[in-house]
Every structure is written in C-alpha cells, then in structure tokens.
PDB file of C-alpha atoms and ligand atoms in Angstrom:
ATOM      1  CA  UNK A   8     -26.807  14.004  27.752  1.00 41.00           C
ATOM      2  CA  UNK A   9     -23.596  12.070  28.238  1.00 42.00           C
ATOM      3  CA  UNK A  10     -20.825  13.702  30.226  1.00 42.00           C
ATOM      4  CA  UNK A  11     -17.490  12.291  29.353  1.00 46.00           C
ATOM      5  CA  UNK A  12     -14.853  13.930  31.476  1.00 41.00           C
ATOM      6  CA  UNK A  13     -13.031  11.573  33.822  1.00 41.00           C
ATOM      7  CA  UNK A  14     -13.365  12.753  37.397  1.00 36.00           C
ATOM      8  CA  UNK A  15     -10.451  11.628  39.553  1.00 39.00           C
ATOM      9  CA  UNK A  16     -11.301   9.529  42.624  1.00 40.00           C
ATOM     10  CA  UNK A  17     -11.182  11.267  46.051  1.00 38.00           C
ATOM     11  CA  UNK A  18      -7.803   9.742  46.923  1.00 43.00           C
ATOM     12  CA  UNK A  19      -6.368  10.690  43.626  1.00 37.00           C
ATOM     13  CA  UNK A  20      -7.720  14.185  43.979  1.00 37.00           C
ATOM     14  CA  UNK A  21      -5.965  14.560  47.327  1.00 41.00           C
ATOM     15  CA  UNK A  22      -2.728  13.349  45.849  1.00 40.00           C
ATOM     16  CA  UNK A  23      -3.078  15.572  42.821  1.00 38.00           C
ATOM     17  CA  UNK A  24      -3.864  18.615  44.917  1.00 42.00           C
ATOM     18  CA  UNK A  25      -0.587  17.964  46.703  1.00 41.00           C
ATOM     19  CA  UNK A  26       1.250  17.619  43.427  1.00 40.00           C
ATOM     20  CA  UNK A  27      -0.316  20.812  42.132  1.00 40.00           C
ATOM     21  CA  UNK A  28       0.870  22.587  45.266  1.00 40.00           C
ATOM     22  CA  UNK A  29       4.362  21.241  44.803  1.00 40.00           C
ATOM     23  CA  UNK A  30       4.576  22.420  41.257  1.00 40.00           C
ATOM     24  CA  UNK A  31       2.663  25.636  41.700  1.00 37.00           C
ATOM     25  CA  UNK A  32       5.771  27.751  41.832  1.00 36.00           C
ATOM     26  CA  UNK A  33       8.298  25.329  40.366  1.00 36.00           C
ATOM     27  CA  UNK A  34       9.829  25.609  36.941  1.00 36.00           C
ATOM     28  CA  UNK A  35       8.708  22.581  35.001  1.00 37.00           C
ATOM     29  CA  UNK A  36       9.614  22.866  31.336  1.00 37.00           C
ATOM     30  CA  UNK A  37       6.400  22.948  29.387  1.00 36.00           C
ATOM     31  CA  UNK A  38       4.506  24.079  32.454  1.00 36.00           C
ATOM     32  CA  UNK A  39       6.141  27.472  32.395  1.00 40.00           C
ATOM     33  CA  UNK A  40       3.874  28.758  29.687  1.00 42.00           C
ATOM     34  CA  UNK A  41       0.794  27.699  31.539  1.00 42.00           C
ATOM     35  CA  UNK A  42       2.078  28.727  34.948  1.00 39.00           C
ATOM     36  CA  UNK A  43       2.814  32.198  33.619  1.00 42.00           C
ATOM     37  CA  UNK A  44      -0.520  32.647  31.900  1.00 43.00           C
ATOM     38  CA  UNK A  45      -3.437  34.307  33.614  1.00 42.00           C
ATOM     39  CA  UNK A  46      -5.246  31.004  33.503  1.00 42.00           C
ATOM     40  CA  UNK A  47      -2.359  29.097  35.049  1.00 39.00           C
ATOM     41  CA  UNK A  48      -1.811  31.564  37.843  1.00 39.00           C
ATOM     42  CA  UNK A  49      -5.418  31.253  38.768  1.00 36.00           C
ATOM     43  CA  UNK A  50      -5.892  27.536  38.379  1.00 41.00           C
ATOM     44  CA  UNK A  51      -2.699  26.476  40.067  1.00 42.00           C
ATOM     45  CA  UNK A  52      -4.134  28.103  43.163  1.00 42.00           C
ATOM     46  CA  UNK A  53      -7.524  26.488  42.700  1.00 50.00           C
ATOM     47  CA  UNK A  54      -7.721  22.779  43.448  1.00 52.00           C
ATOM     48  CA  UNK A  55      -9.875  21.186  40.845  1.00 45.00           C
ATOM     49  CA  UNK A  56      -8.538  22.557  37.589  1.00 56.00           C
ATOM     50  CA  UNK A  57      -5.001  22.040  38.826  1.00 54.00           C
ATOM     51  CA  UNK A  58      -5.906  18.403  39.434  1.00 51.00           C
ATOM     52  CA  UNK A  59      -6.974  17.893  35.867  1.00 53.00           C
ATOM     53  CA  UNK A  60      -3.902  19.712  34.639  1.00 60.00           C
ATOM     54  CA  UNK A  61      -1.423  17.784  36.769  1.00 59.00           C
ATOM     55  CA  UNK A  62      -3.175  14.508  36.065  1.00 59.00           C
ATOM     56  CA  UNK A  63      -2.774  14.878  32.346  1.00 59.00           C
ATOM     57  CA  UNK A  64       0.738  16.272  32.487  1.00 62.00           C
ATOM     58  CA  UNK A  65       2.321  13.949  35.033  1.00 61.00           C
ATOM     59  CA  UNK A  66       0.191  10.870  35.413  1.00 54.00           C
ATOM     60  CA  UNK A  67      -0.913  10.108  31.883  1.00 60.00           C
ATOM     61  CA  UNK A  68       1.833   7.956  30.379  1.00 43.00           C
ATOM     62  CA  UNK A  69       1.064   9.028  26.825  1.00 45.00           C
ATOM     63  CA  UNK A  70       0.994  12.684  27.687  1.00 86.00           C
ATOM     64  CA  UNK A  71       2.368  13.692  24.300  1.00 93.00           C
ATOM     65  CA  UNK A  72       1.075  12.217  21.088  1.00 95.00           C
ATOM     66  CA  UNK A  73       3.776  10.358  19.170  1.00 96.00           C
ATOM     67  CA  UNK A  74       5.768  12.459  16.720  1.00 98.00           C
ATOM     68  CA  UNK A  75       7.209  10.931  13.569  1.00 98.00           C
ATOM     69  CA  UNK A  76      10.146  11.479  11.208  1.00 98.00           C
ATOM     70  CA  UNK A  77      10.069  13.330   7.875  1.00 98.00           C
ATOM     71  CA  UNK A  78      10.376   9.955   6.117  1.00 98.00           C
ATOM     72  CA  UNK A  79       7.122   8.807   7.729  1.00 98.00           C
ATOM     73  CA  UNK A  80       5.031  11.581   6.141  1.00 98.00           C
ATOM     74  CA  UNK A  81       2.203  10.098   4.040  1.00 98.00           C
ATOM     75  CA  UNK A  82       2.456  10.684   0.302  1.00 97.00           C
ATOM     76  CA  UNK A  83      -1.289  11.244   0.251  1.00 97.00           C
ATOM     77  CA  UNK A  84      -3.139  12.872   3.132  1.00 97.00           C
ATOM     78  CA  UNK A  85      -6.753  12.155   2.368  1.00 97.00           C
ATOM     79  CA  UNK A  86      -8.918  15.293   2.584  1.00 98.00           C
ATOM     80  CA  UNK A  87     -12.147  14.408   4.353  1.00 98.00           C
ATOM     81  CA  UNK A  88     -15.472  15.924   5.326  1.00 98.00           C
ATOM     82  CA  UNK A  89     -15.790  19.324   3.704  1.00 98.00           C
ATOM     83  CA  UNK A  90     -13.004  19.666   1.148  1.00 98.00           C
ATOM     84  CA  UNK A  91     -14.091  22.835  -0.693  1.00 98.00           C
ATOM     85  CA  UNK A  92     -16.500  25.098   1.214  1.00 98.00           C
ATOM     86  CA  UNK A  93     -19.203  26.562  -0.981  1.00 98.00           C
ATOM     87  CA  UNK A  94     -20.033  29.377   1.423  1.00 98.00           C
ATOM     88  CA  UNK A  95     -19.902  32.771  -0.287  1.00 98.00           C
ATOM     89  CA  UNK A  96     -17.948  34.540   2.501  1.00 98.00           C
ATOM     90  CA  UNK A  97     -15.341  31.781   2.435  1.00 98.00           C
ATOM     91  CA  UNK A  98     -15.095  31.842  -1.349  1.00 98.00           C
ATOM     92  CA  UNK A  99     -14.425  35.599  -1.203  1.00 98.00           C
ATOM     93  CA  UNK A 100     -11.527  35.007   1.186  1.00 98.00           C
ATOM     94  CA  UNK A 101     -10.141  32.162  -0.911  1.00 98.00           C
ATOM     95  CA  UNK A 102     -10.323  34.305  -4.058  1.00 98.00           C
ATOM     96  CA  UNK A 103      -7.889  36.731  -2.405  1.00 98.00           C
ATOM     97  CA  UNK A 104      -5.660  33.937  -1.171  1.00 98.00           C
ATOM     98  CA  UNK A 105      -6.851  34.659   2.391  1.00 98.00           C
ATOM     99  CA  UNK A 106      -5.069  38.044   2.471  1.00 98.00           C
ATOM    100  CA  UNK A 107      -8.266  39.557   3.943  1.00 98.00           C
ATOM    101  CA  UNK A 108      -8.835  36.731   6.417  1.00 98.00           C
ATOM    102  CA  UNK A 109      -8.925  37.527  10.121  1.00 98.00           C
ATOM    103  CA  UNK A 110      -9.229  35.094  12.966  1.00 99.00           C
ATOM    104  CA  UNK A 111     -11.541  36.361  15.695  1.00 98.00           C
ATOM    105  CA  UNK A 112     -10.903  35.351  19.329  1.00 98.00           C
ATOM    106  CA  UNK A 113     -13.611  36.407  21.741  1.00 98.00           C
ATOM    107  CA  UNK A 114     -15.988  35.324  24.500  1.00 98.00           C
ATOM    108  CA  UNK A 115     -14.681  35.057  28.069  1.00 98.00           C
ATOM    109  CA  UNK A 116     -11.425  36.929  27.405  1.00 98.00           C
ATOM    110  CA  UNK A 117     -10.037  40.234  28.632  1.00 98.00           C
ATOM    111  CA  UNK A 118      -8.882  41.210  25.116  1.00 98.00           C
ATOM    112  CA  UNK A 119     -10.741  40.131  22.003  1.00 98.00           C
ATOM    113  CA  UNK A 120      -8.356  39.566  19.109  1.00 98.00           C
ATOM    114  CA  UNK A 121      -8.599  39.944  15.341  1.00 98.00           C
ATOM    115  CA  UNK A 122      -5.519  38.490  13.695  1.00 98.00           C
ATOM    116  CA  UNK A 123      -4.583  38.310  10.048  1.00 98.00           C
ATOM    117  CA  UNK A 124      -2.695  35.345   8.660  1.00 98.00           C
ATOM    118  CA  UNK A 125       0.480  37.448   8.538  1.00 98.00           C
ATOM    119  CA  UNK A 126       0.045  38.353  12.184  1.00 98.00           C
ATOM    120  CA  UNK A 127      -0.527  34.707  13.097  1.00 98.00           C
ATOM    121  CA  UNK A 128       2.675  33.811  11.241  1.00 98.00           C
ATOM    122  CA  UNK A 129       4.723  36.280  13.312  1.00 98.00           C
ATOM    123  CA  UNK A 130       3.687  34.589  16.590  1.00 98.00           C
ATOM    124  CA  UNK A 131       5.757  31.752  18.069  1.00 98.00           C
ATOM    125  CA  UNK A 132       5.338  28.621  15.953  1.00 98.00           C
ATOM    126  CA  UNK A 133       5.521  24.881  16.465  1.00 98.00           C
ATOM    127  CA  UNK A 134       6.081  22.151  13.876  1.00 98.00           C
ATOM    128  CA  UNK A 135       5.061  18.550  14.517  1.00 98.00           C
ATOM    129  CA  UNK A 136       4.754  15.371  12.468  1.00 98.00           C
ATOM    130  CA  UNK A 137       1.789  13.420  13.762  1.00 98.00           C
ATOM    131  CA  UNK A 138      -0.726  10.786  12.761  1.00 98.00           C
ATOM    132  CA  UNK A 139      -4.304  11.732  12.057  1.00 98.00           C
ATOM    133  CA  UNK A 140      -6.856   9.006  12.815  1.00 98.00           C
ATOM    134  CA  UNK A 141     -10.314   9.347  11.319  1.00 98.00           C
ATOM    135  CA  UNK A 142     -13.171   7.555  13.029  1.00 96.00           C
ATOM    136  CA  UNK A 143     -13.996   6.067   9.612  1.00 96.00           C
ATOM    137  CA  UNK A 144     -10.895   3.889   9.910  1.00 96.00           C
ATOM    138  CA  UNK A 145      -8.095   5.556   7.950  1.00 97.00           C
ATOM    139  CA  UNK A 146      -4.946   7.292   9.149  1.00 98.00           C
ATOM    140  CA  UNK A 147      -2.362   9.596   7.614  1.00 98.00           C
ATOM    141  CA  UNK A 148       0.842  11.199   8.852  1.00 98.00           C
ATOM    142  CA  UNK A 149       1.373  14.884   8.173  1.00 98.00           C
ATOM    143  CA  UNK A 150       3.673  17.704   9.186  1.00 98.00           C
ATOM    144  CA  UNK A 151       1.894  20.662  10.714  1.00 98.00           C
ATOM    145  CA  UNK A 152       3.202  24.139  11.494  1.00 99.00           C
ATOM    146  CA  UNK A 153       1.194  26.697  13.381  1.00 98.00           C
ATOM    147  CA  UNK A 154       0.769  28.856  16.434  1.00 98.00           C
ATOM    148  CA  UNK A 155       0.186  27.078  19.744  1.00 98.00           C
ATOM    149  CA  UNK A 156      -3.356  27.781  20.871  1.00 98.00           C
ATOM    150  CA  UNK A 157      -1.867  28.574  24.312  1.00 97.00           C
ATOM    151  CA  UNK A 158      -0.077  31.588  22.777  1.00 98.00           C
ATOM    152  CA  UNK A 159      -3.337  33.063  21.528  1.00 98.00           C
ATOM    153  CA  UNK A 160      -5.159  32.383  24.773  1.00 98.00           C
ATOM    154  CA  UNK A 161      -2.340  34.052  26.682  1.00 98.00           C
ATOM    155  CA  UNK A 162      -2.626  37.098  24.420  1.00 98.00           C
ATOM    156  CA  UNK A 163      -6.381  37.190  24.864  1.00 98.00           C
ATOM    157  CA  UNK A 164      -6.123  36.521  28.617  1.00 98.00           C
ATOM    158  CA  UNK A 165      -8.877  34.216  29.822  1.00 98.00           C
ATOM    159  CA  UNK A 166     -11.460  35.341  32.328  1.00 98.00           C
ATOM    160  CA  UNK A 167     -11.743  33.169  35.463  1.00 97.00           C
ATOM    161  CA  UNK A 168     -14.984  31.536  34.290  1.00 98.00           C
ATOM    162  CA  UNK A 169     -13.401  30.229  31.073  1.00 98.00           C
ATOM    163  CA  UNK A 170     -13.761  26.449  30.660  1.00 98.00           C
ATOM    164  CA  UNK A 171     -14.077  25.580  26.959  1.00 98.00           C
ATOM    165  CA  UNK A 172     -12.669  26.702  23.634  1.00 98.00           C
ATOM    166  CA  UNK A 173     -15.166  26.594  20.760  1.00 98.00           C
ATOM    167  CA  UNK A 174     -14.104  26.654  17.113  1.00 99.00           C
ATOM    168  CA  UNK A 175     -16.511  28.156  14.596  1.00 98.00           C
ATOM    169  CA  UNK A 176     -15.790  27.136  11.012  1.00 99.00           C
ATOM    170  CA  UNK A 177     -16.637  28.551   7.597  1.00 98.00           C
ATOM    171  CA  UNK A 178     -18.249  25.493   5.983  1.00 98.00           C
ATOM    172  CA  UNK A 179     -21.961  24.729   5.983  1.00 98.00           C
ATOM    173  CA  UNK A 180     -22.788  21.125   6.822  1.00 98.00           C
ATOM    174  CA  UNK A 181     -26.558  21.410   6.484  1.00 97.00           C
ATOM    175  CA  UNK A 182     -29.357  23.913   6.781  1.00 95.00           C
ATOM    176  CA  UNK A 183     -31.565  24.102   9.842  1.00 92.00           C
ATOM    177  CA  UNK A 184     -35.168  23.230   9.029  1.00 87.00           C
ATOM    178  CA  UNK A 185     -37.104  26.228   7.741  1.00 78.00           C
ATOM    179  CA  UNK A 186     -39.108  27.689  10.600  1.00 62.00           C
ATOM    180  CA  UNK A 187     -42.804  28.023  11.232  1.00 56.00           C
ATOM    181  CA  UNK A 188     -43.183  30.286   8.209  1.00 57.00           C
ATOM    182  CA  UNK A 189     -43.861  27.114   6.231  1.00 56.00           C
ATOM    183  CA  UNK A 190     -46.504  25.761   8.586  1.00 52.00           C
ATOM    184  CA  UNK A 191     -48.746  24.921   5.625  1.00 56.00           C
ATOM    185  CA  UNK A 192     -45.953  22.852   4.156  1.00 57.00           C
ATOM    186  CA  UNK A 193     -46.157  24.493   0.764  1.00 60.00           C
ATOM    187  CA  UNK A 194     -42.402  24.702   0.626  1.00 59.00           C
ATOM    188  CA  UNK A 195     -42.121  28.450   0.056  1.00 60.00           C
ATOM    189  CA  UNK A 196     -40.544  29.301   3.414  1.00 62.00           C
ATOM    190  CA  UNK A 197     -37.019  30.696   3.289  1.00 67.00           C
ATOM    191  CA  UNK A 198     -34.311  28.107   3.856  1.00 75.00           C
ATOM    192  CA  UNK A 199     -33.240  27.721   7.486  1.00 88.00           C
ATOM    193  CA  UNK A 200     -29.984  29.112   8.788  1.00 94.00           C
ATOM    194  CA  UNK A 201     -26.786  27.408   7.692  1.00 97.00           C
ATOM    195  CA  UNK A 202     -25.325  25.089  10.303  1.00 98.00           C
ATOM    196  CA  UNK A 203     -21.581  25.488   9.977  1.00 98.00           C
ATOM    197  CA  UNK A 204     -19.021  23.049  11.386  1.00 98.00           C
ATOM    198  CA  UNK A 205     -18.163  23.648  15.038  1.00 98.00           C
ATOM    199  CA  UNK A 206     -16.022  21.870  17.595  1.00 98.00           C
ATOM    200  CA  UNK A 207     -14.793  22.382  21.143  1.00 98.00           C
ATOM    201  CA  UNK A 208     -12.103  21.272  23.586  1.00 98.00           C
ATOM    202  CA  UNK A 209     -11.442  21.852  27.272  1.00 96.00           C
ATOM    203  CA  UNK A 210      -8.669  24.031  28.704  1.00 96.00           C
ATOM    204  CA  UNK A 211      -6.378  21.089  29.345  1.00 93.00           C
ATOM    205  CA  UNK A 212      -6.274  20.210  25.670  1.00 96.00           C
ATOM    206  CA  UNK A 213      -6.245  23.897  24.754  1.00 97.00           C
ATOM    207  CA  UNK A 214      -2.992  24.454  26.664  1.00 96.00           C
ATOM    208  CA  UNK A 215      -1.417  21.155  25.618  1.00 95.00           C
ATOM    209  CA  UNK A 216       1.916  21.852  23.835  1.00 96.00           C
ATOM    210  CA  UNK A 217       0.842  19.935  20.716  1.00 97.00           C
ATOM    211  CA  UNK A 218      -2.427  21.829  20.335  1.00 98.00           C
ATOM    212  CA  UNK A 219      -1.763  24.256  17.497  1.00 98.00           C
ATOM    213  CA  UNK A 220      -3.613  26.281  14.909  1.00 99.00           C
ATOM    214  CA  UNK A 221      -1.905  25.081  11.766  1.00 99.00           C
ATOM    215  CA  UNK A 222      -1.421  27.269   8.679  1.00 99.00           C
ATOM    216  CA  UNK A 223       1.173  25.035   6.991  1.00 99.00           C
ATOM    217  CA  UNK A 224       0.983  21.376   6.053  1.00 98.00           C
ATOM    218  CA  UNK A 225       4.093  19.480   4.921  1.00 98.00           C
ATOM    219  CA  UNK A 226       5.965  22.783   4.596  1.00 98.00           C
ATOM    220  CA  UNK A 227       3.414  24.567   2.387  1.00 98.00           C
ATOM    221  CA  UNK A 228       0.403  26.765   3.104  1.00 98.00           C
ATOM    222  CA  UNK A 229      -2.518  24.554   4.064  1.00 98.00           C
ATOM    223  CA  UNK A 230      -4.484  23.554   0.946  1.00 98.00           C
ATOM    224  CA  UNK A 231      -8.180  24.380   0.875  1.00 98.00           C
ATOM    225  CA  UNK A 232      -9.010  20.674   0.955  1.00 98.00           C
ATOM    226  CA  UNK A 233      -7.213  20.293   4.302  1.00 98.00           C
ATOM    227  CA  UNK A 234      -8.687  23.393   5.942  1.00 98.00           C
ATOM    228  CA  UNK A 235      -7.085  26.622   4.659  1.00 98.00           C
ATOM    229  CA  UNK A 236      -6.294  29.072   5.995  1.00 99.00           C
ATOM    230  CA  UNK A 237      -6.284  27.725   9.551  1.00 99.00           C
ATOM    231  CA  UNK A 238      -7.138  24.393  11.156  1.00 99.00           C
ATOM    232  CA  UNK A 239      -6.858  22.894  14.594  1.00 99.00           C
ATOM    233  CA  UNK A 240      -4.457  20.101  15.499  1.00 98.00           C
ATOM    234  CA  UNK A 241      -5.344  18.548  18.843  1.00 98.00           C
ATOM    235  CA  UNK A 242      -3.206  15.477  18.544  1.00 97.00           C
ATOM    236  CA  UNK A 243      -4.583  13.178  21.212  1.00 95.00           C
ATOM    237  CA  UNK A 244      -8.038  13.092  19.697  1.00 96.00           C
ATOM    238  CA  UNK A 245      -9.746  11.731  16.582  1.00 97.00           C
ATOM    239  CA  UNK A 246     -10.035  13.387  13.193  1.00 98.00           C
ATOM    240  CA  UNK A 247     -13.385  15.068  13.627  1.00 98.00           C
ATOM    241  CA  UNK A 248     -11.965  17.193  16.482  1.00 98.00           C
ATOM    242  CA  UNK A 249      -9.411  18.708  14.037  1.00 98.00           C
ATOM    243  CA  UNK A 250     -11.614  21.618  12.963  1.00 99.00           C
ATOM    244  CA  UNK A 251     -10.777  23.050   9.524  1.00 99.00           C
ATOM    245  CA  UNK A 252     -11.626  26.505   8.071  1.00 99.00           C
ATOM    246  CA  UNK A 253     -11.572  28.165  11.518  1.00 99.00           C
ATOM    247  CA  UNK A 254     -13.051  31.666  11.509  1.00 99.00           C
ATOM    248  CA  UNK A 255     -13.696  32.350  15.154  1.00 99.00           C
ATOM    249  CA  UNK A 256     -12.495  30.985  18.482  1.00 99.00           C
ATOM    250  CA  UNK A 257     -14.935  31.539  21.312  1.00 98.00           C
ATOM    251  CA  UNK A 258     -14.050  31.069  24.983  1.00 98.00           C
ATOM    252  CA  UNK A 259     -17.031  29.869  27.026  1.00 98.00           C
ATOM    253  CA  UNK A 260     -17.978  28.594  30.462  1.00 98.00           C
ATOM    254  CA  UNK A 261     -20.273  25.885  29.091  1.00 98.00           C
ATOM    255  CA  UNK A 262     -21.175  24.097  25.872  1.00 98.00           C
ATOM    256  CA  UNK A 263     -24.899  24.434  26.440  1.00 97.00           C
ATOM    257  CA  UNK A 264     -25.415  27.168  23.845  1.00 96.00           C
ATOM    258  CA  UNK A 265     -23.194  25.552  21.209  1.00 97.00           C
ATOM    259  CA  UNK A 266     -25.250  23.769  18.548  1.00 97.00           C
ATOM    260  CA  UNK A 267     -27.515  21.295  20.319  1.00 97.00           C
ATOM    261  CA  UNK A 268     -25.330  21.335  23.424  1.00 98.00           C
ATOM    262  CA  UNK A 269     -22.943  18.439  22.871  1.00 97.00           C
ATOM    263  CA  UNK A 270     -19.965  20.537  21.860  1.00 98.00           C
ATOM    264  CA  UNK A 271     -19.565  19.791  18.165  1.00 98.00           C
ATOM    265  CA  UNK A 272     -21.264  19.094  14.867  1.00 98.00           C
ATOM    266  CA  UNK A 273     -20.521  15.378  14.967  1.00 98.00           C
ATOM    267  CA  UNK A 274     -21.138  15.249  18.707  1.00 97.00           C
ATOM    268  CA  UNK A 275     -24.632  16.561  18.018  1.00 98.00           C
ATOM    269  CA  UNK A 276     -24.906  13.633  15.603  1.00 97.00           C
ATOM    270  CA  UNK A 277     -23.964  11.010  18.186  1.00 97.00           C
ATOM    271  CA  UNK A 278     -20.163  11.007  18.420  1.00 97.00           C
ATOM    272  CA  UNK A 279     -18.259  11.338  21.689  1.00 95.00           C
ATOM    273  CA  UNK A 280     -17.113  14.794  22.789  1.00 95.00           C
ATOM    274  CA  UNK A 281     -13.850  13.475  24.238  1.00 92.00           C
ATOM    275  CA  UNK A 282     -12.490  11.526  21.278  1.00 90.00           C
ATOM    276  CA  UNK A 283      -9.240  10.417  22.899  1.00 89.00           C
ATOM    277  CA  UNK A 284      -6.895   8.069  21.066  1.00 88.00           C
TER     278      UNK A 284
HETATM  279  N1  MTE B 315     -14.669  22.540   9.210  1.00 93.56           N
HETATM  280  C1  MTE B 315     -14.573  21.208   9.142  1.00 93.56           C
HETATM  281  N2  MTE B 315     -13.621  20.583   9.866  1.00 93.56           N
HETATM  282  C2  MTE B 315     -13.492  19.248   9.806  1.00 93.56           C
HETATM  283  C3  MTE B 315     -14.361  18.447   9.005  1.00 93.56           C
HETATM  284  C4  MTE B 315     -15.357  19.123   8.246  1.00 93.56           C
HETATM  285  O1  MTE B 315     -16.136  18.520   7.496  1.00 93.56           O
HETATM  286  N3  MTE B 315     -15.414  20.507   8.327  1.00 93.56           N
HETATM  287  N4  MTE B 315     -14.208  17.071   8.987  1.00 93.56           N
HETATM  288  C5  MTE B 315     -13.476  16.456  10.103  1.00 93.56           C
HETATM  289  C6  MTE B 315     -13.089  15.075   9.869  1.00 93.56           C
HETATM  290  S1  MTE B 315     -14.253  13.858  10.093  1.00 93.56           S
HETATM  291  C7  MTE B 315     -11.799  14.734   9.576  1.00 93.56           C
HETATM  292  S2  MTE B 315     -11.289  13.118   9.453  1.00 93.56           S
HETATM  293  C8  MTE B 315     -10.782  15.762   9.331  1.00 93.56           C
HETATM  294  C9  MTE B 315     -10.209  15.599   7.956  1.00 93.56           C
HETATM  295  O2  MTE B 315      -9.112  16.437   7.793  1.00 93.56           O
HETATM  296  P1  MTE B 315      -8.377  16.440   6.385  1.00 93.56           P
HETATM  297  O3  MTE B 315      -9.368  16.944   5.373  1.00 93.56           O
HETATM  298  O4  MTE B 315      -7.194  17.288   6.533  1.00 93.56           O
HETATM  299  O5  MTE B 315      -8.037  14.990   6.104  1.00 93.56           O
HETATM  300  O6  MTE B 315     -11.286  17.080   9.443  1.00 93.56           O
HETATM  301  C10 MTE B 315     -12.231  17.273  10.449  1.00 93.56           C
HETATM  302  N5  MTE B 315     -12.507  18.675  10.534  1.00 93.56           N
HETATM  303 MO1   MO B 316     -13.059  11.935  10.321  1.00 93.56          MO
END
C-alpha cells in the first residue's frame, strides 16, 4: 500500500518544532480557531502534529487555494460522477426537499452530533469562489457557501487518537460481489452489499479555513446533481476528494477499516489519497 504523506526531514522537524512552540500561545489569525479547539490545544503541545500543522500554514507558499471574483464563476458547472443517486433512502430525503435530513458526526469524538440542514445553516458560514479540477481534465469555478468543517469538529470535540475524517455518502457506486451463498454459481445468491461513495482527509486539511461542508452553490441550495444536501469542499485537492451527498462524518485513527484501506472509493480503484493541486 502506498503511503503518501510527506514526512519532514529531521532538520526541518527541529525547526518546525521550534516554530510550533513559538506560536503555541500566540494569536495568529486563522490559527485561533485551531489553537482554541480541543485538538489544537493538544497538538500544539505535541511535536509531530504541530509540525505538520505549522508546515502547511507557514511554509507552504500556496497555503490557501486561489479565490476568484463573482465574474469568474462558470456559467456551467459540470455535474460529474453520481449526479442523481438512485438509493431509496436518499430518494426519500430528496422527496421531502431534505427537511428530514440529518448529518451524523461520530467516531473518535466526545459528542456525537446529529444536525439538520436548518441547524447546519445556523452555524458560522464561509463563502468562497474556487476552481474545481477533475482528474479527467476539466475545471469549473463555483461559489460555495457552507459551514467550516473545523466548526463541526470543535462542536464534536475530537478525542486525542483522532487522525482522519471519513465522509460516508448516500450514492451507491457498485455492489460488492455476492458472497459464498452462490458458490455453485447459479446466480440466485442475494446481491452483495451496496458500496457507497466514501472519502477521507487528514486533520490538517480538515481544519484548513477553506475546508467547508457546502449547502449552497452560486447562491442557491446545492442541486442534487452537485451533491445536495451537503458536499465537501477541500480546495487544495482534486475533484474526487469533494465528496457529495454526505450522510455521515466519521472521525478515525486509521483508514484501515475504510473500504479496502486506501481511504476512498477512487483510491481503492488506484487513485492517490493525497490529491494535491
Ligand atoms: N458522493 C459522490 N461524491 C463525488 C463523486 C461521486 O460520484 N459521488 N464524484 C467525484 C468527482 S470525480 C468529481 S469531479 C466531483 C464532481 O462534482 P460536481 O458533480 O459538483 O461537478 O464530485 C466528486 N464527489
Ligand atoms: Mo472527478
């Protein structure tokens, strides 16, 4: 299995540990949110996670993805991948205009959350105009409004072992092979379990200021084709990381139990887990 996180060199780590110490108690704009969260308080005391955090925030020149002007917004934002989930539970939610939808946040958290769309809309919001780059070779610029993932994670309060955020989606991509019940191959075994879209990111991207759970696109509720009622925007990565139709957010300490262990549906089909652009 490929591991794709960049590990800083020993010298760099020493330097970064120093930087983390310097900023551990300082007020640093966007850092405040993280520094005040349970996760931040813990990791700014611990060397390694603070390294990763400081590295991305201070030493990566393109720390923020570029944001565009209203006039740059694409007339047509191509819907891609699943554009109309056929799953019965999803269809029931869509039929009621997602008024009965709840987002579940659980796993390695102190407080599991169940939030309706209205509740999500009352939380602090961020709007950003960014470019989406699909690995297939097309791009589109859209305006996204949603709740920063950091806000939800702060509410849920991460346990110390938390390392990854996993997104479980509503749409079935394929069905797992029917199990041994059809050993004779006569085709009468029940269909295998649905494999629904899933994705994951690390805590650094999870707490990045441009990482949001978007419910609006271009000033209107997200259309079904683009991921209603809630989709991820993690702006420094490729299109397939931007999970649509999110039903559950699971906080984990590893990706081993997620799908085949590579952290996402497309990752389990050969794509990179860290799809940086
Ligand atoms: N749940 C889910 N999320 C998904 C996909 C999908 O098929 N299902 N496709 C991915 C891919 S490859 C891309 S390019 C974008 C497309 O987002 P869009 O439909 O808003 O263009 O969603 C990503 N997120
Ligand atoms: Mo894509």
